[in-house]
Short mmCIF file of N, CA and C in Angstrom, two decimals:
data_model
loop_
_atom_site.label_atom_id
_atom_site.label_comp_id
_atom_site.label_asym_id
_atom_site.label_seq_id
_atom_site.Cartn_x
_atom_site.Cartn_y
_atom_site.Cartn_z
N MET A 1 91.21 94.60 83.96
CA MET A 1 92.43 94.73 83.20
C MET A 1 93.34 95.78 83.85
N ARG A 2 94.58 95.43 84.03
CA ARG A 2 95.54 96.34 84.66
C ARG A 2 96.07 97.33 83.63
N PRO A 3 96.35 98.55 84.10
CA PRO A 3 96.95 99.53 83.19
C PRO A 3 98.36 99.08 82.79
N SER A 4 98.81 99.59 81.65
CA SER A 4 100.17 99.24 81.23
C SER A 4 101.17 100.00 82.08
N ILE A 5 102.34 99.39 82.25
CA ILE A 5 103.41 99.97 83.05
C ILE A 5 104.70 99.89 82.24
N PRO A 6 105.70 100.69 82.59
CA PRO A 6 106.98 100.62 81.86
C PRO A 6 107.60 99.22 81.93
N ASP A 7 108.43 98.90 80.94
CA ASP A 7 109.03 97.57 80.84
C ASP A 7 109.82 97.15 82.07
N GLN A 8 110.49 98.10 82.76
CA GLN A 8 111.32 97.75 83.91
C GLN A 8 110.49 97.49 85.17
N TRP A 9 109.21 97.81 85.13
CA TRP A 9 108.31 97.62 86.26
C TRP A 9 107.67 96.24 86.17
N SER A 10 107.09 95.79 87.29
CA SER A 10 106.34 94.53 87.27
C SER A 10 105.11 94.65 88.18
N TRP A 11 104.12 93.84 87.88
CA TRP A 11 102.95 93.76 88.74
C TRP A 11 103.21 92.68 89.78
N VAL A 12 102.98 93.00 91.05
CA VAL A 12 103.16 92.05 92.14
C VAL A 12 102.01 92.23 93.13
N THR A 13 101.87 91.27 94.03
CA THR A 13 100.95 91.49 95.15
C THR A 13 101.75 92.11 96.28
N SER A 14 101.11 92.91 97.07
CA SER A 14 101.81 93.61 98.16
C SER A 14 102.51 92.63 99.09
N GLY A 15 101.90 91.50 99.38
CA GLY A 15 102.49 90.52 100.29
C GLY A 15 103.76 89.86 99.76
N GLU A 16 103.97 89.92 98.44
CA GLU A 16 105.20 89.35 97.87
C GLU A 16 106.42 90.20 98.21
N VAL A 17 106.23 91.52 98.35
CA VAL A 17 107.37 92.42 98.50
C VAL A 17 107.36 93.23 99.80
N ILE A 18 106.26 93.16 100.54
CA ILE A 18 106.12 93.91 101.79
C ILE A 18 105.61 92.94 102.86
N ASP A 19 106.15 93.04 104.05
CA ASP A 19 105.67 92.26 105.19
C ASP A 19 104.41 92.97 105.71
N VAL A 20 103.25 92.36 105.47
CA VAL A 20 101.97 92.98 105.84
C VAL A 20 101.39 92.23 107.04
N ARG A 21 101.22 92.94 108.14
CA ARG A 21 100.70 92.38 109.39
C ARG A 21 99.56 93.25 109.89
N ASP A 22 99.03 92.88 111.03
CA ASP A 22 98.08 93.78 111.70
C ASP A 22 98.29 93.70 113.20
N GLY A 23 97.73 94.68 113.87
CA GLY A 23 97.85 94.73 115.33
C GLY A 23 96.88 93.78 115.99
N THR A 24 96.82 93.87 117.27
CA THR A 24 95.94 92.99 118.04
C THR A 24 94.48 93.25 117.69
N HIS A 25 93.66 92.22 117.85
CA HIS A 25 92.22 92.36 117.70
C HIS A 25 91.55 92.26 119.07
N ASP A 26 92.34 91.85 120.05
CA ASP A 26 91.83 91.78 121.42
C ASP A 26 91.77 93.18 122.00
N THR A 27 90.99 93.33 123.05
CA THR A 27 90.95 94.61 123.74
C THR A 27 91.67 94.45 125.07
N PRO A 28 92.93 94.93 125.13
CA PRO A 28 93.65 94.84 126.40
C PRO A 28 93.03 95.77 127.43
N LYS A 29 93.37 95.54 128.67
CA LYS A 29 92.85 96.39 129.74
C LYS A 29 93.52 97.76 129.65
N TYR A 30 92.69 98.81 129.61
CA TYR A 30 93.22 100.16 129.57
C TYR A 30 93.59 100.62 130.97
N ILE A 31 94.67 101.40 131.05
CA ILE A 31 95.13 101.95 132.33
C ILE A 31 95.32 103.46 132.17
N ASP A 32 95.52 104.16 133.28
CA ASP A 32 95.64 105.62 133.25
C ASP A 32 96.93 106.10 132.58
N GLU A 33 98.02 105.40 132.79
CA GLU A 33 99.31 105.75 132.19
C GLU A 33 99.99 104.47 131.76
N GLY A 34 100.75 104.56 130.69
CA GLY A 34 101.45 103.37 130.21
C GLY A 34 101.88 103.56 128.77
N ILE A 35 101.77 102.49 128.01
CA ILE A 35 102.18 102.48 126.60
C ILE A 35 100.95 102.85 125.75
N PRO A 36 101.10 103.81 124.81
CA PRO A 36 99.97 104.17 123.96
C PRO A 36 99.50 102.99 123.09
N LEU A 37 98.19 102.87 122.91
CA LEU A 37 97.59 101.89 122.02
C LEU A 37 96.91 102.67 120.89
N VAL A 38 97.52 102.63 119.71
CA VAL A 38 97.05 103.39 118.55
C VAL A 38 96.00 102.57 117.79
N THR A 39 94.87 103.21 117.49
CA THR A 39 93.82 102.59 116.69
C THR A 39 93.58 103.46 115.45
N SER A 40 92.66 103.03 114.61
CA SER A 40 92.36 103.77 113.37
C SER A 40 92.07 105.23 113.61
N LYS A 41 91.37 105.54 114.70
CA LYS A 41 91.00 106.94 114.96
C LYS A 41 92.21 107.83 115.23
N ASN A 42 93.35 107.24 115.54
CA ASN A 42 94.57 108.02 115.83
C ASN A 42 95.41 108.29 114.58
N LEU A 43 95.02 107.72 113.44
CA LEU A 43 95.76 107.95 112.19
C LEU A 43 95.20 109.19 111.52
N LYS A 44 96.00 110.22 111.46
CA LYS A 44 95.62 111.51 110.87
C LYS A 44 96.48 111.77 109.65
N HIS A 45 96.03 112.67 108.81
CA HIS A 45 96.75 112.97 107.57
C HIS A 45 98.20 113.40 107.84
N ASN A 46 98.41 114.09 108.94
CA ASN A 46 99.76 114.60 109.24
C ASN A 46 100.53 113.70 110.21
N GLY A 47 100.03 112.52 110.50
CA GLY A 47 100.75 111.61 111.38
C GLY A 47 99.85 110.94 112.40
N ILE A 48 100.45 110.46 113.45
CA ILE A 48 99.72 109.76 114.51
C ILE A 48 99.35 110.75 115.60
N ASP A 49 98.08 110.74 115.99
CA ASP A 49 97.59 111.60 117.07
C ASP A 49 97.74 110.86 118.40
N PHE A 50 98.77 111.23 119.15
CA PHE A 50 99.00 110.59 120.45
C PHE A 50 98.25 111.29 121.58
N GLU A 51 97.55 112.38 121.27
CA GLU A 51 96.80 113.12 122.29
C GLU A 51 95.54 112.38 122.74
N ASN A 52 95.01 111.56 121.86
CA ASN A 52 93.72 110.93 122.12
C ASN A 52 93.86 109.40 122.08
N VAL A 53 94.83 108.85 122.81
CA VAL A 53 95.04 107.41 122.82
C VAL A 53 94.72 106.83 124.19
N GLY A 54 94.40 105.54 124.19
CA GLY A 54 94.31 104.81 125.43
C GLY A 54 95.68 104.26 125.77
N PHE A 55 95.86 103.85 127.00
CA PHE A 55 97.15 103.32 127.44
C PHE A 55 96.99 101.88 127.93
N ILE A 56 98.03 101.09 127.68
CA ILE A 56 98.03 99.69 128.11
C ILE A 56 99.30 99.43 128.92
N SER A 57 99.32 98.28 129.58
CA SER A 57 100.48 97.92 130.41
C SER A 57 101.67 97.52 129.54
N GLU A 58 102.84 97.55 130.14
CA GLU A 58 104.07 97.10 129.47
C GLU A 58 103.92 95.63 129.06
N GLU A 59 103.31 94.84 129.93
CA GLU A 59 103.12 93.41 129.65
C GLU A 59 102.26 93.20 128.40
N ASP A 60 101.14 93.93 128.29
CA ASP A 60 100.30 93.83 127.10
C ASP A 60 101.05 94.32 125.86
N HIS A 61 101.81 95.40 126.00
CA HIS A 61 102.59 95.94 124.88
C HIS A 61 103.59 94.91 124.36
N VAL A 62 104.28 94.23 125.27
CA VAL A 62 105.26 93.22 124.87
C VAL A 62 104.57 92.08 124.13
N ALA A 63 103.41 91.66 124.61
CA ALA A 63 102.66 90.58 123.96
C ALA A 63 102.22 90.99 122.56
N ILE A 64 101.71 92.20 122.41
CA ILE A 64 101.27 92.69 121.10
C ILE A 64 102.47 92.85 120.17
N SER A 65 103.59 93.33 120.68
CA SER A 65 104.78 93.57 119.87
C SER A 65 105.38 92.30 119.30
N LYS A 66 105.12 91.17 119.92
CA LYS A 66 105.62 89.90 119.37
C LYS A 66 105.02 89.65 117.99
N ARG A 67 103.81 90.09 117.80
CA ARG A 67 103.09 89.91 116.53
C ARG A 67 103.28 91.11 115.61
N SER A 68 103.31 92.30 116.18
CA SER A 68 103.27 93.49 115.34
C SER A 68 104.05 94.65 115.94
N ARG A 69 105.34 94.47 116.05
CA ARG A 69 106.20 95.55 116.55
C ARG A 69 106.26 96.65 115.49
N VAL A 70 106.04 97.89 115.93
CA VAL A 70 106.06 99.04 115.04
C VAL A 70 107.42 99.72 115.13
N ASP A 71 108.04 99.96 113.97
CA ASP A 71 109.35 100.61 113.91
C ASP A 71 109.27 101.86 113.04
N MET A 72 110.27 102.73 113.20
CA MET A 72 110.38 103.92 112.36
C MET A 72 110.39 103.48 110.89
N GLY A 73 109.68 104.21 110.05
CA GLY A 73 109.64 103.92 108.62
C GLY A 73 108.53 102.97 108.20
N ASP A 74 107.89 102.29 109.16
CA ASP A 74 106.75 101.44 108.83
C ASP A 74 105.57 102.32 108.43
N THR A 75 104.64 101.73 107.70
CA THR A 75 103.41 102.45 107.34
C THR A 75 102.24 101.79 108.05
N LEU A 76 101.43 102.61 108.72
CA LEU A 76 100.21 102.14 109.37
C LEU A 76 99.03 102.46 108.46
N PHE A 77 97.98 101.63 108.54
CA PHE A 77 96.86 101.74 107.62
C PHE A 77 95.59 101.31 108.34
N ALA A 78 94.58 102.16 108.35
CA ALA A 78 93.33 101.86 109.05
C ALA A 78 92.57 100.74 108.35
N MET A 79 92.18 99.72 109.13
CA MET A 79 91.47 98.56 108.59
C MET A 79 89.98 98.56 108.93
N ILE A 80 89.59 99.39 109.89
CA ILE A 80 88.21 99.39 110.36
C ILE A 80 87.70 100.83 110.41
N GLY A 81 86.44 101.02 110.06
CA GLY A 81 85.85 102.36 110.07
C GLY A 81 86.20 103.08 108.78
N THR A 82 86.98 104.14 108.88
CA THR A 82 87.48 104.82 107.69
C THR A 82 88.69 104.03 107.20
N ILE A 83 88.54 103.36 106.09
CA ILE A 83 89.59 102.49 105.56
C ILE A 83 90.66 103.34 104.89
N GLY A 84 91.92 103.02 105.18
CA GLY A 84 93.02 103.72 104.52
C GLY A 84 93.72 104.68 105.44
N ASN A 85 93.86 105.91 104.98
CA ASN A 85 94.55 106.95 105.74
C ASN A 85 95.94 106.49 106.17
N PRO A 86 96.79 106.11 105.20
CA PRO A 86 98.12 105.62 105.56
C PRO A 86 98.97 106.69 106.25
N VAL A 87 99.82 106.25 107.15
CA VAL A 87 100.71 107.14 107.91
C VAL A 87 102.07 106.46 108.02
N ILE A 88 103.12 107.19 107.67
CA ILE A 88 104.48 106.67 107.89
C ILE A 88 104.87 106.97 109.33
N VAL A 89 105.40 105.97 110.02
CA VAL A 89 105.81 106.15 111.42
C VAL A 89 107.11 106.95 111.44
N ARG A 90 107.04 108.14 112.03
CA ARG A 90 108.21 109.02 112.12
C ARG A 90 108.54 109.31 113.59
N ASP A 91 107.88 108.62 114.48
CA ASP A 91 108.03 108.83 115.92
C ASP A 91 108.72 107.61 116.51
N CYS A 92 109.77 107.81 117.27
CA CYS A 92 110.52 106.67 117.80
C CYS A 92 109.99 106.16 119.14
N ARG A 93 108.88 106.72 119.63
CA ARG A 93 108.35 106.24 120.90
C ARG A 93 107.73 104.86 120.76
N GLU A 94 107.68 104.14 121.85
CA GLU A 94 107.08 102.81 121.89
C GLU A 94 105.56 102.96 121.89
N PHE A 95 104.88 102.16 121.08
CA PHE A 95 103.43 102.09 121.11
C PHE A 95 102.99 100.79 120.45
N SER A 96 101.76 100.40 120.71
CA SER A 96 101.18 99.21 120.10
C SER A 96 100.03 99.63 119.21
N ILE A 97 99.57 98.69 118.37
CA ILE A 97 98.46 98.99 117.46
C ILE A 97 97.35 97.97 117.63
N LYS A 98 96.13 98.45 117.40
CA LYS A 98 94.94 97.60 117.48
C LYS A 98 94.08 97.86 116.25
N ASN A 99 93.73 96.79 115.53
CA ASN A 99 92.90 96.90 114.33
C ASN A 99 93.48 97.85 113.29
N VAL A 100 94.80 97.89 113.21
CA VAL A 100 95.51 98.72 112.26
C VAL A 100 96.49 97.82 111.51
N ALA A 101 96.56 97.96 110.18
CA ALA A 101 97.52 97.19 109.39
C ALA A 101 98.90 97.81 109.52
N LEU A 102 99.91 96.96 109.42
CA LEU A 102 101.29 97.37 109.55
C LEU A 102 102.04 96.88 108.31
N PHE A 103 102.57 97.82 107.53
CA PHE A 103 103.34 97.51 106.33
C PHE A 103 104.81 97.76 106.64
N LYS A 104 105.60 96.68 106.64
CA LYS A 104 107.03 96.76 106.95
C LYS A 104 107.83 96.46 105.68
N CYS A 105 108.59 97.42 105.25
CA CYS A 105 109.39 97.27 104.02
C CYS A 105 110.76 96.70 104.34
N THR A 106 110.75 95.53 104.96
CA THR A 106 112.00 94.91 105.41
C THR A 106 112.62 93.98 104.37
N LYS A 107 111.90 93.69 103.30
CA LYS A 107 112.41 92.77 102.29
C LYS A 107 113.37 93.46 101.32
N GLY A 108 113.48 94.77 101.42
CA GLY A 108 114.42 95.52 100.60
C GLY A 108 113.98 95.78 99.17
N GLU A 109 112.74 95.44 98.84
CA GLU A 109 112.25 95.62 97.48
C GLU A 109 111.40 96.87 97.31
N VAL A 110 110.96 97.44 98.45
CA VAL A 110 110.07 98.61 98.39
C VAL A 110 110.59 99.68 99.35
N ALA A 111 110.73 100.90 98.83
CA ALA A 111 111.12 102.03 99.68
C ALA A 111 109.93 102.41 100.55
N PRO A 112 110.13 102.68 101.84
CA PRO A 112 109.01 103.03 102.72
C PRO A 112 108.17 104.20 102.20
N SER A 113 108.81 105.22 101.67
CA SER A 113 108.04 106.38 101.18
C SER A 113 107.20 106.00 99.96
N PHE A 114 107.68 105.05 99.15
CA PHE A 114 106.91 104.59 98.00
C PHE A 114 105.74 103.73 98.46
N CYS A 115 105.95 102.91 99.48
CA CYS A 115 104.88 102.09 100.06
C CYS A 115 103.73 102.99 100.51
N TYR A 116 104.08 104.06 101.22
CA TYR A 116 103.06 105.02 101.67
C TYR A 116 102.29 105.57 100.48
N ARG A 117 103.00 105.96 99.43
CA ARG A 117 102.37 106.53 98.23
C ARG A 117 101.48 105.50 97.54
N LEU A 118 101.92 104.25 97.47
CA LEU A 118 101.09 103.20 96.88
C LEU A 118 99.77 103.06 97.63
N LEU A 119 99.86 103.02 98.96
CA LEU A 119 98.66 102.81 99.77
C LEU A 119 97.70 103.98 99.70
N ASP A 120 98.18 105.14 99.26
CA ASP A 120 97.34 106.32 99.12
C ASP A 120 96.94 106.56 97.66
N SER A 121 97.26 105.60 96.78
CA SER A 121 97.02 105.77 95.35
C SER A 121 95.58 105.43 94.96
N PRO A 122 95.09 106.03 93.86
CA PRO A 122 93.75 105.70 93.38
C PRO A 122 93.58 104.21 93.06
N SER A 123 94.63 103.57 92.55
CA SER A 123 94.56 102.15 92.20
C SER A 123 94.27 101.30 93.44
N VAL A 124 94.98 101.54 94.51
CA VAL A 124 94.76 100.79 95.75
C VAL A 124 93.40 101.15 96.34
N LYS A 125 93.02 102.41 96.31
CA LYS A 125 91.71 102.82 96.85
C LYS A 125 90.58 102.11 96.12
N ARG A 126 90.69 101.96 94.78
CA ARG A 126 89.66 101.24 94.01
C ARG A 126 89.59 99.78 94.45
N GLN A 127 90.75 99.15 94.61
CA GLN A 127 90.77 97.75 95.04
C GLN A 127 90.12 97.59 96.41
N LEU A 128 90.40 98.53 97.30
CA LEU A 128 89.84 98.46 98.65
C LEU A 128 88.34 98.73 98.64
N ASP A 129 87.89 99.65 97.80
CA ASP A 129 86.45 99.91 97.69
C ASP A 129 85.71 98.65 97.27
N ASP A 130 86.31 97.89 96.35
CA ASP A 130 85.69 96.65 95.88
C ASP A 130 85.72 95.55 96.94
N ALA A 131 86.70 95.56 97.83
CA ALA A 131 86.89 94.47 98.79
C ALA A 131 86.40 94.78 100.20
N THR A 132 86.05 96.03 100.48
CA THR A 132 85.62 96.41 101.82
C THR A 132 84.30 95.74 102.17
N ARG A 133 84.23 95.24 103.37
CA ARG A 133 83.03 94.55 103.87
C ARG A 133 82.47 95.29 105.08
N GLY A 134 81.27 94.88 105.47
CA GLY A 134 80.67 95.43 106.67
C GLY A 134 79.55 96.40 106.34
N GLY A 135 78.60 96.52 107.25
CA GLY A 135 77.48 97.44 107.08
C GLY A 135 77.79 98.77 107.71
N THR A 136 77.48 98.88 108.99
CA THR A 136 77.73 100.13 109.71
C THR A 136 79.21 100.36 109.92
N GLN A 137 79.92 99.31 110.28
CA GLN A 137 81.36 99.40 110.55
C GLN A 137 82.12 98.73 109.41
N LYS A 138 82.66 99.51 108.50
CA LYS A 138 83.41 98.98 107.36
C LYS A 138 84.73 98.37 107.83
N PHE A 139 85.18 97.32 107.14
CA PHE A 139 86.49 96.75 107.46
C PHE A 139 87.09 96.10 106.22
N VAL A 140 88.40 95.97 106.23
CA VAL A 140 89.12 95.28 105.17
C VAL A 140 90.02 94.25 105.83
N SER A 141 90.08 93.07 105.24
CA SER A 141 90.84 91.98 105.87
C SER A 141 92.33 92.06 105.55
N LEU A 142 93.10 91.38 106.37
CA LEU A 142 94.54 91.29 106.15
C LEU A 142 94.82 90.56 104.84
N LYS A 143 94.02 89.57 104.50
CA LYS A 143 94.19 88.85 103.24
C LYS A 143 94.06 89.80 102.05
N VAL A 144 93.08 90.68 102.09
CA VAL A 144 92.90 91.66 101.00
C VAL A 144 94.13 92.56 100.91
N LEU A 145 94.63 93.03 102.05
CA LEU A 145 95.79 93.92 102.05
C LEU A 145 97.04 93.22 101.52
N ARG A 146 97.18 91.94 101.80
CA ARG A 146 98.34 91.19 101.30
C ARG A 146 98.24 90.88 99.80
N ASN A 147 97.03 90.95 99.27
CA ASN A 147 96.82 90.61 97.86
C ASN A 147 96.57 91.83 96.97
N LEU A 148 96.86 93.01 97.46
CA LEU A 148 96.72 94.21 96.63
C LEU A 148 97.65 94.09 95.42
N GLN A 149 97.13 94.38 94.26
CA GLN A 149 97.93 94.37 93.03
C GLN A 149 98.62 95.73 92.90
N ILE A 150 99.95 95.72 92.91
CA ILE A 150 100.68 96.98 92.85
C ILE A 150 101.73 96.96 91.75
N PRO A 151 101.93 98.11 91.10
CA PRO A 151 103.01 98.21 90.12
C PRO A 151 104.32 98.48 90.86
N LEU A 152 105.36 97.73 90.52
CA LEU A 152 106.62 97.85 91.24
C LEU A 152 107.75 98.27 90.31
N PRO A 153 108.17 99.54 90.40
CA PRO A 153 109.34 99.99 89.64
C PRO A 153 110.63 99.60 90.38
N PRO A 154 111.78 99.74 89.73
CA PRO A 154 113.05 99.53 90.43
C PRO A 154 113.16 100.48 91.63
N LEU A 155 113.94 100.09 92.63
CA LEU A 155 114.05 100.83 93.88
C LEU A 155 114.44 102.30 93.67
N ALA A 156 115.39 102.57 92.79
CA ALA A 156 115.81 103.97 92.55
C ALA A 156 114.65 104.79 91.99
N GLU A 157 113.86 104.19 91.11
CA GLU A 157 112.69 104.88 90.54
C GLU A 157 111.63 105.12 91.62
N GLN A 158 111.45 104.16 92.52
CA GLN A 158 110.50 104.33 93.63
C GLN A 158 110.86 105.57 94.45
N LYS A 159 112.15 105.67 94.78
CA LYS A 159 112.61 106.80 95.61
C LYS A 159 112.43 108.12 94.86
N ARG A 160 112.69 108.13 93.56
CA ARG A 160 112.54 109.34 92.76
C ARG A 160 111.06 109.77 92.71
N ILE A 161 110.17 108.81 92.48
CA ILE A 161 108.72 109.10 92.43
C ILE A 161 108.25 109.65 93.77
N ALA A 162 108.64 108.99 94.85
CA ALA A 162 108.22 109.43 96.19
C ALA A 162 108.75 110.82 96.51
N ALA A 163 109.99 111.12 96.11
CA ALA A 163 110.57 112.46 96.36
C ALA A 163 109.80 113.53 95.62
N ILE A 164 109.42 113.26 94.38
CA ILE A 164 108.64 114.23 93.59
C ILE A 164 107.29 114.47 94.26
N LEU A 165 106.62 113.41 94.68
CA LEU A 165 105.31 113.56 95.33
C LEU A 165 105.43 114.25 96.68
N ASP A 166 106.50 113.98 97.42
CA ASP A 166 106.73 114.68 98.69
C ASP A 166 106.92 116.17 98.46
N ALA A 167 107.68 116.52 97.43
CA ALA A 167 107.90 117.94 97.11
C ALA A 167 106.59 118.61 96.70
N ALA A 168 105.78 117.92 95.93
CA ALA A 168 104.48 118.48 95.53
C ALA A 168 103.58 118.70 96.75
N ASP A 169 103.59 117.75 97.67
CA ASP A 169 102.80 117.92 98.90
C ASP A 169 103.27 119.12 99.71
N ALA A 170 104.58 119.30 99.80
CA ALA A 170 105.14 120.44 100.53
C ALA A 170 104.72 121.75 99.88
N LEU A 171 104.74 121.80 98.57
CA LEU A 171 104.30 123.02 97.86
C LEU A 171 102.81 123.30 98.09
N ARG A 172 101.99 122.24 98.05
CA ARG A 172 100.55 122.43 98.30
C ARG A 172 100.32 122.93 99.72
N ALA A 173 101.06 122.40 100.69
CA ALA A 173 100.91 122.86 102.08
C ALA A 173 101.29 124.32 102.21
N LYS A 174 102.38 124.73 101.56
CA LYS A 174 102.79 126.14 101.60
C LYS A 174 101.73 127.02 100.94
N ARG A 175 101.16 126.54 99.85
CA ARG A 175 100.12 127.31 99.16
C ARG A 175 98.89 127.48 100.05
N ARG A 176 98.47 126.40 100.72
CA ARG A 176 97.32 126.50 101.63
C ARG A 176 97.61 127.49 102.75
N GLU A 177 98.83 127.45 103.29
CA GLU A 177 99.22 128.36 104.36
C GLU A 177 99.20 129.81 103.86
N SER A 178 99.72 130.04 102.66
CA SER A 178 99.72 131.40 102.08
C SER A 178 98.30 131.90 101.85
N LEU A 179 97.43 131.03 101.36
CA LEU A 179 96.04 131.43 101.13
C LEU A 179 95.34 131.76 102.45
N ALA A 180 95.64 130.98 103.49
CA ALA A 180 95.04 131.26 104.80
C ALA A 180 95.53 132.60 105.34
N GLN A 181 96.81 132.90 105.16
CA GLN A 181 97.35 134.20 105.61
C GLN A 181 96.74 135.33 104.81
N LEU A 182 96.58 135.15 103.51
CA LEU A 182 95.97 136.15 102.66
C LEU A 182 94.54 136.40 103.08
N ASP A 183 93.81 135.33 103.37
CA ASP A 183 92.42 135.47 103.81
C ASP A 183 92.34 136.24 105.13
N THR A 184 93.24 135.95 106.05
CA THR A 184 93.30 136.68 107.33
C THR A 184 93.59 138.14 107.09
N LEU A 185 94.53 138.43 106.21
CA LEU A 185 94.87 139.81 105.89
C LEU A 185 93.69 140.54 105.26
N LEU A 186 93.01 139.90 104.34
CA LEU A 186 91.85 140.54 103.70
C LEU A 186 90.72 140.80 104.70
N GLN A 187 90.52 139.88 105.62
CA GLN A 187 89.47 140.07 106.64
C GLN A 187 89.82 141.21 107.59
N SER A 188 91.10 141.40 107.86
CA SER A 188 91.50 142.46 108.79
C SER A 188 91.41 143.84 108.14
N THR A 189 91.46 143.91 106.81
CA THR A 189 91.32 145.21 106.15
C THR A 189 89.87 145.47 105.92
#
């Protein structure tokens, strides 16, 4: 049973309002220098870790981009290993993705920052826990990601909710930083 939501909101599947794709499943040939190939291990809480990526040729990048071109504002989501860990793309450099879901808010019904918040919500995490497959190597399918049940408020409300949560995250980060400085100060005395 779904929780109740305000009258102006509606329940939808993610695929109805968000273009949900994934990166390549093939393993292109790695080279010493070239275009970064981002995988689940490169998705970190604070963004994409480009320090520990493999590189592929321009030709492979173009082929992968036909299926899953990554643009600013898209949300990346780990599909294999540690499921989840959504990241909003804030880097304008060219890169490709492998075994990573790509959420593109191009239909105009979902604000990118709200999409990120949805994918990090307890409701979505519960759905993914129920649908995750695999023994040693956990994975979630593209079909599952396209069928996530999400509450959809009007666009202005989405932006307001995301802004409040962004501000709360910023305050928590400042608090952690202050506590770390306080701890350093106490240790030095």
